[in-house]
Tab-separated table of C-alpha atoms in Angstrom:
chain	number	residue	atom	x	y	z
J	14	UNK	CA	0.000	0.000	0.000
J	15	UNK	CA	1.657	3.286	-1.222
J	16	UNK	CA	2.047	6.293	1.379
J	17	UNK	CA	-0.213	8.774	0.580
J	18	UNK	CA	1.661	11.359	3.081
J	19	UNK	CA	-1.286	12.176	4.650
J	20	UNK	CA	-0.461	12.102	8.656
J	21	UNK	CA	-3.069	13.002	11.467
J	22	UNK	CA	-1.656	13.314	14.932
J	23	UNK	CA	-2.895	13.788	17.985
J	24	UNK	CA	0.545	14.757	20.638
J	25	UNK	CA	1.407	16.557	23.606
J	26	UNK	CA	2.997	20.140	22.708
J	27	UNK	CA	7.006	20.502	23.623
J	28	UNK	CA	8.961	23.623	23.495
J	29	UNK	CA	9.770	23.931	19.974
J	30	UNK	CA	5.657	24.082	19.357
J	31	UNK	CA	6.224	27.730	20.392
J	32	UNK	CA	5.715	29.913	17.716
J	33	UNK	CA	2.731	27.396	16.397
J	34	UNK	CA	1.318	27.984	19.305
J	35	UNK	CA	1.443	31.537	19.319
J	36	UNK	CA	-0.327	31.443	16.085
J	37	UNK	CA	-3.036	29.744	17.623
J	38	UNK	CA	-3.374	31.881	20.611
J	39	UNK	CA	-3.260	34.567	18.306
J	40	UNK	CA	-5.920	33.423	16.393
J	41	UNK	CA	-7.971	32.771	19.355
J	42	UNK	CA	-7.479	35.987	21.317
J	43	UNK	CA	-8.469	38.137	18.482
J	44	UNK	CA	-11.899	35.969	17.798
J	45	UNK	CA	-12.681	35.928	21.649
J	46	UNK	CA	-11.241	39.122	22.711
J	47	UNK	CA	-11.206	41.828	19.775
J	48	UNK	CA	-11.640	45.036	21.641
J	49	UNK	CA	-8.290	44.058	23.031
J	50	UNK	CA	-5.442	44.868	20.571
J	51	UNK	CA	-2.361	43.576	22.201
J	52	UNK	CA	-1.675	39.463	22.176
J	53	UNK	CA	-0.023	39.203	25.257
J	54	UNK	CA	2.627	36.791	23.474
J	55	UNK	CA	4.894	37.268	26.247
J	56	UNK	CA	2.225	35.722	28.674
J	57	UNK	CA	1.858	32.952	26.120
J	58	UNK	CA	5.702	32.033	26.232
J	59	UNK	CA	4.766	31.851	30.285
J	60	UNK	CA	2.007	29.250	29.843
J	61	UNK	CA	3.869	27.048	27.486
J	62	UNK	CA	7.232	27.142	30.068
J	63	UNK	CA	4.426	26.308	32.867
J	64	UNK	CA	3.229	23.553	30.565
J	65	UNK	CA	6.735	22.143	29.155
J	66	UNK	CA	8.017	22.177	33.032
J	67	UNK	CA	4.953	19.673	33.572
J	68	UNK	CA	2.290	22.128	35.219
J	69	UNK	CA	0.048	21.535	32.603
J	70	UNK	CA	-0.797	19.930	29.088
J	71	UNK	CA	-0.789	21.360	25.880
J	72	UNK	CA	-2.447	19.066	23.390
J	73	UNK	CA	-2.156	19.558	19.663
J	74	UNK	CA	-4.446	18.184	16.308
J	75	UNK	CA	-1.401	18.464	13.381
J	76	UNK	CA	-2.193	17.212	9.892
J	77	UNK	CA	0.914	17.525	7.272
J	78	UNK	CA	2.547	18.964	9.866
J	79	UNK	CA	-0.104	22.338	9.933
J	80	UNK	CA	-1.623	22.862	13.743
J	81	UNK	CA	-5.542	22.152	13.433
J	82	UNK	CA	-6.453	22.829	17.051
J	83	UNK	CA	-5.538	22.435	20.465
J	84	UNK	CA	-6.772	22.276	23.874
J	85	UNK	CA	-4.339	23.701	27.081
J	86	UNK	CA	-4.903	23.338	30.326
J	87	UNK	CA	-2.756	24.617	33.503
J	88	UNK	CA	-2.904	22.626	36.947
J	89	UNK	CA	-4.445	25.436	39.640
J	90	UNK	CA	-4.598	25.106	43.472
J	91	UNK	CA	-8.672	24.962	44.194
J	92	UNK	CA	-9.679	28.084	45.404
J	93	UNK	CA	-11.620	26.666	48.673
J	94	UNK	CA	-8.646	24.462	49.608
J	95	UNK	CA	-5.568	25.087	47.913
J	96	UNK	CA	-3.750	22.072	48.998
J	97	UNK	CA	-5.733	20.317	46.191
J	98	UNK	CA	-5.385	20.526	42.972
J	99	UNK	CA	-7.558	21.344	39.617
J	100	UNK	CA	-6.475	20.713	36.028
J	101	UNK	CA	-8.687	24.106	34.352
J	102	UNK	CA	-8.912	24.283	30.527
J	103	UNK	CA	-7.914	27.967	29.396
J	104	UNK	CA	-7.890	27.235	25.894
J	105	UNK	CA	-9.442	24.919	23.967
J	106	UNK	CA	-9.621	26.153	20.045
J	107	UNK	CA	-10.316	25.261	16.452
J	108	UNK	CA	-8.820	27.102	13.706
J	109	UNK	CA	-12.654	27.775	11.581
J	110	UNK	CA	-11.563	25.545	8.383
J	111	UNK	CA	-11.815	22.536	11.116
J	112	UNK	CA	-15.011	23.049	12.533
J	113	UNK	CA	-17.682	20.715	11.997
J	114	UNK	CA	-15.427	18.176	11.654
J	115	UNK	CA	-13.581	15.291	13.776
J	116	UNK	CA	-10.706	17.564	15.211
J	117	UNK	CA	-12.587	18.849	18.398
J	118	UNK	CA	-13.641	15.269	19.644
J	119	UNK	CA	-10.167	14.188	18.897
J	120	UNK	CA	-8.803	17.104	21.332
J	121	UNK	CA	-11.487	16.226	23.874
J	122	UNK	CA	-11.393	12.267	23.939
J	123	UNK	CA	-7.680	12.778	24.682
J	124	UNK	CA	-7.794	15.972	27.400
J	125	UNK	CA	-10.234	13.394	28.817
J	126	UNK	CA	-7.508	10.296	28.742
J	127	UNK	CA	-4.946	12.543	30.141
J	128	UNK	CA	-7.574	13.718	32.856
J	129	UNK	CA	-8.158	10.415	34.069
J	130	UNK	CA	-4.599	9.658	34.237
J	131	UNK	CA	-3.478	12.980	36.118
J	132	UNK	CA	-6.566	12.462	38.580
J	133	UNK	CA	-5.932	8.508	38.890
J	134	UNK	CA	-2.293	9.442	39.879
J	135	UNK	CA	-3.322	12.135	42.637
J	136	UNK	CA	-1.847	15.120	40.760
J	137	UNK	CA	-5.309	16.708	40.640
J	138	UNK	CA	-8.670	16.147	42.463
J	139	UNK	CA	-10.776	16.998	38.964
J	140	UNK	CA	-10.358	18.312	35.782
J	141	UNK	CA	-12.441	20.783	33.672
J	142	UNK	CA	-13.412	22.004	29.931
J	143	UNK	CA	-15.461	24.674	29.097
J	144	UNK	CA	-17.071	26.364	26.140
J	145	UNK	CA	-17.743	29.846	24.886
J	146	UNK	CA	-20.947	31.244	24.271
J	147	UNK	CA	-20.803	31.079	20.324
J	148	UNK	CA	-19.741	27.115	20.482
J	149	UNK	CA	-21.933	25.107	22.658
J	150	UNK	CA	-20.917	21.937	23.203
J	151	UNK	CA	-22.380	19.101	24.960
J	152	UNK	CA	-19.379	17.893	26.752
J	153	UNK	CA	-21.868	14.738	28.585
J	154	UNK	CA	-20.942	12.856	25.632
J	155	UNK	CA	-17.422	12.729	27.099
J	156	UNK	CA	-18.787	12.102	30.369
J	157	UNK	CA	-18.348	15.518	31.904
J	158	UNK	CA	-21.710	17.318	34.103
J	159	UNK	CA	-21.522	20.584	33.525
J	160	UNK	CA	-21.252	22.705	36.815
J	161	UNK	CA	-21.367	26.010	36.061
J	162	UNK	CA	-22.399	29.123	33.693
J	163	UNK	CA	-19.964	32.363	33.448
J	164	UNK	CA	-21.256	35.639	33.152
J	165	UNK	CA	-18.957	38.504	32.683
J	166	UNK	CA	-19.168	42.347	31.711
């Protein structure tokens, strides 16, 4: 069977996903946040140090090498006791040629794995996703309840 170089990947982000990363967050920031101008890229190198040191996971969708989507997530102390922790979703984003399609379950089904495995190991007493307002998701098909609504002004 000939290659057809077609190669889907789900993988963990390392440091040298960087600047594709920054693309993405880019992307994002200015479709969730437009009446801000500035990306704060130099935030964004912060989060991906946090994440390549092992506070958190960066998880990419690549095809041909091209960054599809992603879903990032930082391990936080709970606010009502901070001796436990929570592994919170801060970005979880499809670039708008991939919508509608497979890549968002593919990001979820493995946030979920790595969920399981970072609460099965102790690192975290729960995990969470969330949505915006535009994309509504139904996240019970994952197995998540859905705890909360955000409001903000």
């Amino acid at each position: 069977m000939a290659h057809t170089g077609k190669h889907n990947m789900i993988r963990l982000a390392n440091k040298w996903d960087t600047p594709k990363l920054k693309e993405l967050f880019t992307d994002y920031y200015q479709e969730q946040f437009p009446q801000y101008t500035d990306v704060p890229y130099a935030n964004i190198e912060k989060i991906m140090t946090m994440i390549v040191s092992g506070a958190g996971v960066a998880i990419l969708d690549e095809h041909n090498g091209q960054l599809r989507g992603a879903i990032i997530a930082i391990a936080c102390p709970n606010v009502w006791d901070p001796t436990r922790f929570v592994l919170t979703e801060i970005l979880f984003y499809v670039k708008n040629e991939f919508r509608g399609g497979m890549t968002g379950g593919r990001l979820i089904k493995k946030y979920t794995e790595l969920g399981d495995e970072w609460k099965d190991s102790g690192r975290v007493v729960h995990y969470t996703i969330s949505h915006t307002s535009k994309y509504k998701i139904d996240y019970a098909r994952w197995g998540y309840t859905e705890a909360e609504t955000t409001w903000f002004q």
